[in-house]
Amino acid sequence: MGKNDLRKKMLNQLAEMPLAERQAQEEILYQKLKDQLTQQQVKKLGFYWGRAPEIDTAWMIKELNHLAIEIYLPRVEKQRQLSFRKFMGEDQLVSSKMGIMEPAKEIAEGSLADLDLLIVPGLAYQASGFRLGYGGGYYDRVLLAHPKLATLSLAFDFQLCQQEAWPVEDHDQAVDQLIVARKGEGLHEHHK
């Protein structure tokens, strides 16, 4: 299956997920994430504001912000680059051209080198940590430019694919860890 076909398949599965099941699995993801952040003593976290049908991260961000964790969200810049800016509240977010909520440009840019962990979005994942995103390469560029940055992704179990589900290309960057919402399964570590 090609990347575009797999993207469509995953987007459909995400969209068709029953609300009660989605909410229960998102709660599992949040609890596992919170435990991981505590274990790693994360103080500064890069995250993303998920949009339907992605995992709903908005409520997770608000909860983590109450736990005195500084959250940094991506903002799309020129030439398909991402900057990360401190989350100052939902009222300080604006909708991008792609309909993604991002920090207003007036909020000062943070340094990725100061982050303890970056949570990377994706549609599908291989066991090795390679992810299939939306196809813009935004996060691949971030990860390539910051190879020592600790990374993690959140996923529902159906987003895990066989190792060869899509061809990994030279520019593709793997995440270090996956947190998966599936009974009896916890955190899986991957090494870059």
CSV table of C-alpha atoms in Angstrom, one decimal:
chain,number,residue,atom,x,y,z
A,1,MET,CA,0.0,0.0,0.0
A,2,GLY,CA,1.4,3.4,-0.9
A,3,LYS,CA,1.7,6.3,1.6
A,4,ASN,CA,-1.3,8.2,0.3
A,5,ASP,CA,-3.5,5.2,0.4
A,6,LEU,CA,-2.4,4.4,4.0
A,7,ARG,CA,-3.0,8.0,5.0
A,8,LYS,CA,-6.6,7.8,3.7
A,9,LYS,CA,-7.1,4.5,5.4
A,10,MET,CA,-5.9,5.8,8.8
A,11,LEU,CA,-7.9,9.0,8.5
A,12,ASN,CA,-11.0,7.0,7.7
A,13,GLN,CA,-10.4,4.7,10.7
A,14,LEU,CA,-9.8,7.6,13.0
A,15,ALA,CA,-13.0,9.3,11.8
A,16,GLU,CA,-15.1,6.2,12.2
A,17,MET,CA,-13.9,5.4,15.7
A,18,PRO,CA,-16.9,5.4,18.1
A,19,LEU,CA,-16.8,8.4,20.5
A,20,ALA,CA,-17.0,6.4,23.7
A,21,GLU,CA,-14.1,4.1,22.5
A,22,ARG,CA,-12.1,7.2,21.4
A,23,GLN,CA,-12.5,9.0,24.7
A,24,ALA,CA,-11.6,5.9,26.7
A,25,GLN,CA,-8.5,5.3,24.7
A,26,GLU,CA,-7.5,9.0,24.8
A,27,GLU,CA,-7.8,8.8,28.6
A,28,ILE,CA,-5.4,5.7,28.6
A,29,LEU,CA,-3.0,7.6,26.4
A,30,TYR,CA,-3.1,10.6,28.8
A,31,GLN,CA,-2.5,8.5,31.9
A,32,LYS,CA,0.4,6.7,30.2
A,33,LEU,CA,1.8,10.0,29.0
A,34,LYS,CA,1.5,11.7,32.4
A,35,ASP,CA,3.3,8.7,34.0
A,36,GLN,CA,6.1,9.0,31.4
A,37,LEU,CA,6.5,12.7,31.9
A,38,THR,CA,6.7,12.2,35.7
A,39,GLN,CA,9.2,9.4,35.3
A,40,GLN,CA,11.4,11.6,32.9
A,41,GLN,CA,10.9,14.7,35.1
A,42,VAL,CA,9.8,16.7,32.1
A,43,LYS,CA,9.5,20.4,32.7
A,44,LYS,CA,9.3,21.7,29.1
A,45,LEU,CA,7.3,19.8,26.6
A,46,GLY,CA,6.7,20.3,22.9
A,47,PHE,CA,3.2,19.1,21.9
A,48,TYR,CA,0.7,19.7,19.1
A,49,TRP,CA,-2.9,20.8,19.1
A,50,GLY,CA,-4.7,17.8,17.5
A,51,ARG,CA,-7.6,18.4,15.2
A,52,ALA,CA,-10.3,16.0,14.2
A,53,PRO,CA,-10.0,13.2,13.4
A,54,GLU,CA,-6.6,13.1,15.2
A,55,ILE,CA,-6.2,12.3,18.9
A,56,ASP,CA,-7.7,15.1,20.9
A,57,THR,CA,-4.7,16.6,22.6
A,58,ALA,CA,-6.4,20.0,23.6
A,59,TRP,CA,-7.7,18.7,26.9
A,60,MET,CA,-4.4,16.9,27.6
A,61,ILE,CA,-2.4,20.1,27.0
A,62,LYS,CA,-4.7,22.0,29.5
A,63,GLU,CA,-4.3,19.3,32.1
A,64,LEU,CA,-0.5,19.1,31.8
A,65,ASN,CA,-0.3,22.9,31.9
A,66,HIS,CA,-2.0,22.7,35.3
A,67,LEU,CA,0.8,20.4,36.5
A,68,ALA,CA,3.4,23.1,36.0
A,69,ILE,CA,4.7,21.7,32.8
A,70,GLU,CA,5.6,24.4,30.2
A,71,ILE,CA,4.0,23.4,26.9
A,72,TYR,CA,5.3,24.6,23.5
A,73,LEU,CA,3.2,24.3,20.4
A,74,PRO,CA,4.3,24.4,16.8
A,75,ARG,CA,3.6,27.4,14.5
A,76,VAL,CA,4.0,27.0,10.7
A,77,GLU,CA,6.6,29.5,9.4
A,78,LYS,CA,7.9,30.3,5.9
A,79,GLN,CA,9.4,27.5,3.8
A,80,ARG,CA,7.5,24.8,5.7
A,81,GLN,CA,9.4,25.3,8.9
A,82,LEU,CA,8.0,25.0,12.4
A,83,SER,CA,8.8,27.2,15.3
A,84,PHE,CA,7.7,26.3,18.8
A,85,ARG,CA,6.1,28.9,21.1
A,86,LYS,CA,4.9,28.7,24.7
A,87,PHE,CA,1.2,27.8,25.2
A,88,MET,CA,-0.2,30.8,26.9
A,89,GLY,CA,-3.9,29.7,26.9
A,90,GLU,CA,-6.4,28.7,24.3
A,91,ASP,CA,-7.3,32.4,23.8
A,92,GLN,CA,-3.7,33.0,22.5
A,93,LEU,CA,-4.1,30.4,19.7
A,94,VAL,CA,-5.0,31.3,16.1
A,95,SER,CA,-6.1,29.1,13.2
A,96,SER,CA,-3.5,28.6,10.5
A,97,LYS,CA,-4.3,28.4,6.8
A,98,MET,CA,-4.6,24.7,7.2
A,99,GLY,CA,-7.1,25.0,10.1
A,100,ILE,CA,-4.6,24.0,12.8
A,101,MET,CA,-4.6,25.9,16.0
A,102,GLU,CA,-1.2,27.5,16.7
A,103,PRO,CA,0.3,30.1,18.9
A,104,ALA,CA,-0.1,33.7,17.8
A,105,LYS,CA,3.0,35.2,16.1
A,106,GLU,CA,3.4,37.7,18.9
A,107,ILE,CA,4.3,35.0,21.4
A,108,ALA,CA,8.1,34.6,21.6
A,109,GLU,CA,9.7,31.6,20.0
A,110,GLY,CA,11.2,29.0,22.3
A,111,SER,CA,14.3,26.9,21.7
A,112,LEU,CA,13.9,23.3,20.8
A,113,ALA,CA,17.2,22.6,22.6
A,114,ASP,CA,15.5,23.6,25.8
A,115,LEU,CA,12.7,21.0,25.5
A,116,ASP,CA,12.9,17.9,27.6
A,117,LEU,CA,10.6,16.0,25.2
A,118,LEU,CA,8.8,16.6,21.9
A,119,ILE,CA,5.5,14.8,21.2
A,120,VAL,CA,5.2,14.2,17.4
A,121,PRO,CA,1.9,13.6,15.6
A,122,GLY,CA,1.4,10.9,13.0
A,123,LEU,CA,-1.2,8.8,11.3
A,124,ALA,CA,0.6,5.4,11.3
A,125,TYR,CA,3.7,4.0,12.9
A,126,GLN,CA,6.1,1.1,12.4
A,127,ALA,CA,7.5,-0.8,15.4
A,128,SER,CA,10.9,0.9,14.6
A,129,GLY,CA,9.4,4.3,15.4
A,130,PHE,CA,9.1,5.5,11.8
A,131,ARG,CA,5.9,7.5,11.4
A,132,LEU,CA,3.7,8.4,8.6
A,133,GLY,CA,2.5,12.0,8.9
A,134,TYR,CA,0.3,14.1,6.6
A,135,GLY,CA,3.1,14.4,4.0
A,136,GLY,CA,4.5,17.9,4.5
A,137,GLY,CA,7.7,16.7,6.1
A,138,TYR,CA,7.5,19.4,8.9
A,139,TYR,CA,8.4,17.1,11.8
A,140,ASP,CA,11.0,15.2,9.7
A,141,ARG,CA,12.9,18.5,9.2
A,142,VAL,CA,12.6,19.4,12.9
A,143,LEU,CA,13.9,15.9,14.0
A,144,LEU,CA,16.7,16.0,11.4
A,145,ALA,CA,17.9,19.4,12.7
A,146,HIS,CA,17.7,18.3,16.3
A,147,PRO,CA,18.8,14.7,16.5
A,148,LYS,CA,19.4,14.6,20.2
A,149,LEU,CA,15.8,15.8,21.0
A,150,ALA,CA,13.9,13.1,22.9
A,151,THR,CA,10.7,12.3,21.0
A,152,LEU,CA,7.5,10.4,21.6
A,153,SER,CA,4.2,9.7,19.7
A,154,LEU,CA,0.8,8.8,20.9
A,155,ALA,CA,-1.2,6.2,19.0
A,156,PHE,CA,-4.2,4.0,19.0
A,157,ASP,CA,-3.4,0.3,18.4
A,158,PHE,CA,-4.8,0.2,14.9
A,159,GLN,CA,-2.2,2.9,13.9
A,160,LEU,CA,0.6,0.4,14.4
A,161,CYS,CA,1.6,-1.1,11.1
A,162,GLN,CA,3.8,-3.9,9.8
A,163,GLN,CA,7.5,-2.9,9.5
A,164,GLU,CA,7.2,-2.7,5.7
A,165,ALA,CA,3.8,-1.1,5.5
A,166,TRP,CA,5.3,1.8,3.6
A,167,PRO,CA,8.8,2.5,2.3
A,168,VAL,CA,11.0,4.4,4.7
A,169,GLU,CA,12.8,7.2,2.8
A,170,ASP,CA,16.2,8.8,3.6
A,171,HIS,CA,14.5,12.0,5.0
A,172,ASP,CA,12.1,10.0,7.3
A,173,GLN,CA,12.9,10.4,11.0
A,174,ALA,CA,11.9,7.9,13.7
A,175,VAL,CA,10.5,8.8,17.1
A,176,ASP,CA,12.2,7.3,20.2
A,177,GLN,CA,9.1,6.0,21.9
A,178,LEU,CA,5.5,5.2,21.2
A,179,ILE,CA,2.7,5.3,23.8
A,180,VAL,CA,-0.1,3.0,22.6
A,181,ALA,CA,-3.6,2.8,23.9
A,182,ARG,CA,-4.2,-0.9,24.0
A,183,LYS,CA,-5.1,-3.2,26.9
A,184,GLY,CA,-2.1,-4.9,28.4
A,185,GLU,CA,0.4,-2.9,26.4
A,186,GLY,CA,2.4,0.1,27.6
A,187,LEU,CA,5.3,2.1,26.5
A,188,HIS,CA,7.6,0.8,23.7
A,189,GLU,CA,11.1,2.2,23.3
A,190,HIS,CA,12.9,2.7,20.1
A,191,HIS,CA,16.4,3.8,19.5
A,192,LYS,CA,17.3,6.3,16.8
